[in-house]
XYZ file of C-alpha atoms in Angstrom:
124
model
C 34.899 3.567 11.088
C 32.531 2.509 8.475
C 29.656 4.292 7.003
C 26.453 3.313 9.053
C 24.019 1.766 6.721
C 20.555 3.238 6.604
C 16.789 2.382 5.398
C 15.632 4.755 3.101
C 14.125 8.081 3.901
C 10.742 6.474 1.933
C 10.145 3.897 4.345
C 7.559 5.204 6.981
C 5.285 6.102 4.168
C 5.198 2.202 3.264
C 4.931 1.139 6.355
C 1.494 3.398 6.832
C 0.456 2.449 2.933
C 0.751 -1.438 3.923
C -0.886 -1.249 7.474
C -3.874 0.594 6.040
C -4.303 -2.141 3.547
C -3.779 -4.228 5.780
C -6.331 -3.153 8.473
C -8.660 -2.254 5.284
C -8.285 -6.028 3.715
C -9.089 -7.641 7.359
C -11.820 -5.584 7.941
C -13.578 -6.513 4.717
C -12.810 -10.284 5.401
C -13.957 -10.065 8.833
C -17.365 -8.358 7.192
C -17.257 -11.255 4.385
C -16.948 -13.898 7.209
C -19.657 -12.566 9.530
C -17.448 -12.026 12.183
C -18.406 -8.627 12.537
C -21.156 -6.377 11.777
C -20.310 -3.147 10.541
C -24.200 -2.343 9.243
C -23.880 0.692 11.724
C -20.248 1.849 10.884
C -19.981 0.756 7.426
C -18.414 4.160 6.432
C -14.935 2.790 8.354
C -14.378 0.219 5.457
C -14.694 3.211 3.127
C -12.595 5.394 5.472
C -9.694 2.627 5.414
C -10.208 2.434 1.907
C -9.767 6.336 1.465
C -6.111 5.978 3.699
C -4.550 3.354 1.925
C -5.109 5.303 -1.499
C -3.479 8.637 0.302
C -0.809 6.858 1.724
C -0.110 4.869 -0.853
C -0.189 7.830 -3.519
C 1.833 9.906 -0.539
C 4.615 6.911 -0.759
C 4.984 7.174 -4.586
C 5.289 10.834 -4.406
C 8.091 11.118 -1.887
C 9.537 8.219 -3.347
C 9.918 9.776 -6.586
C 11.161 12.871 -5.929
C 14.501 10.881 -4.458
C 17.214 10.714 -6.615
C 16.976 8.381 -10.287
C 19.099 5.468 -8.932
C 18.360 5.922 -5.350
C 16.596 2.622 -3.263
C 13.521 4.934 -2.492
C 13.232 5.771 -6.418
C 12.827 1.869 -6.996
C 10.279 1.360 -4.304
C 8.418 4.180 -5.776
C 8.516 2.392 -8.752
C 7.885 -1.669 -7.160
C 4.551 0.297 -5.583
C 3.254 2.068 -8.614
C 0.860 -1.034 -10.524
C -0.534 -0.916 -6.988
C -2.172 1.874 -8.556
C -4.407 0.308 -10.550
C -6.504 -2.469 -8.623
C -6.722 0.370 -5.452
C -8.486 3.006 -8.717
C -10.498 -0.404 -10.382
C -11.753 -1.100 -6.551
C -14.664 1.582 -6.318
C -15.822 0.241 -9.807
C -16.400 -3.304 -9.306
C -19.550 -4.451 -7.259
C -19.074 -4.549 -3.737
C -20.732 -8.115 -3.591
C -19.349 -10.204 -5.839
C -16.192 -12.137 -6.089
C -14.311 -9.223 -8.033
C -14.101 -7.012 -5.186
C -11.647 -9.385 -3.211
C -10.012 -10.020 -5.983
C -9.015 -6.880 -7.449
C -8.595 -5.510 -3.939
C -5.876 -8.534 -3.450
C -4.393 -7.812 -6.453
C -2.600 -4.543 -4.974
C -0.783 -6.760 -2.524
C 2.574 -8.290 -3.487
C 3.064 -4.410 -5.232
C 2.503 -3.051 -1.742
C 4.597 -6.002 -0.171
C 7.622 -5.349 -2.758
C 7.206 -1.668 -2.277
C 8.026 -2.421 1.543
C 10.925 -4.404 0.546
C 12.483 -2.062 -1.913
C 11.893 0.621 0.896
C 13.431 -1.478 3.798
C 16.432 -2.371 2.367
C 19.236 -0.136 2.957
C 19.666 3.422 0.849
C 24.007 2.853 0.571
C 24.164 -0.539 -1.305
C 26.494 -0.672 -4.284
C-alpha cells in the first residue's frame, strides 16, 4: 500500500485568510457600486477588514513554524508580500482610487498562498 497523500496541515488557515478577503473585497465593491448601503453598519467593512489581517497573519505564523522545506513553509512564504498592501490599506484614503487598488494588490499573494497550501505536504 502506498503512502496516502495529504494537504498540508496550513491549509484551513488559507482557506479562512482568502474567504475573509474575499467577503471583505465584495463587500467594498458592492458599497462602491451602490448595491448596498452599509451607512448604518459601516463598522462590518472594518470588521472584515480586521479578520482577513488576523487570519492572514495567523496563516503565516503556523505556516512558519513547519519545517524549512516543508509545502506549508513555502505557502507561508507565497502569502507573506500580502503583508504589505493589507498594512498600506488603513493609510490610503478610503475614497479614492488607491484604496481598491492597494486592497487588490494582496490578491494573487493570497491566491498563491492557497495554492502552495493545497497542494499535497509528501511531494518529492
Amino acid at each position: 500500500m502506498g503512502r496516502q497523500r495529504r494537504r498540508t496541515e496550513v491549509m484551513p488557515m488559507f482557506a479562512a485568510a482568502v474567504t475573509a478577503y474575499a467577503a471583505n473585497c465584495a463587500l467594498g465593491a458592492a458599497v462602491a457600486a451602490k448595491v448596498i448601503d452599509t451607512s448604518g453598519f459601516r463598522w462590518l467593512h472594518h470588521v472584515l477588514y480586521i479578520a482577513t489581517c488576523v487570519t492572514t497573519a495567523t496563516a503565516i505564523g503556523v505556516a512558519r513554524r513547519a519545517g524549512p522545506r516543508s509545502a506549508s513553509r513555502r505557502a507561508g512564504l507565497a502569502l507573506l508580500p500580502a503583508v504589505v498592501p493589507l498594512a498600506a490599506i488603513p493609510y490610503v484614503g478610503t475614497h479614492s482610487r488607491r484604496h481598491p487598488l492597494v486592497a487588490l494588490a494582496a490578491a494573487p499573494f493570497l491566491i498563491a498562498g492557497l495554492a502552495f497550501a493545497l497542494r499535497p505536504a509528501d511531494r518529492k
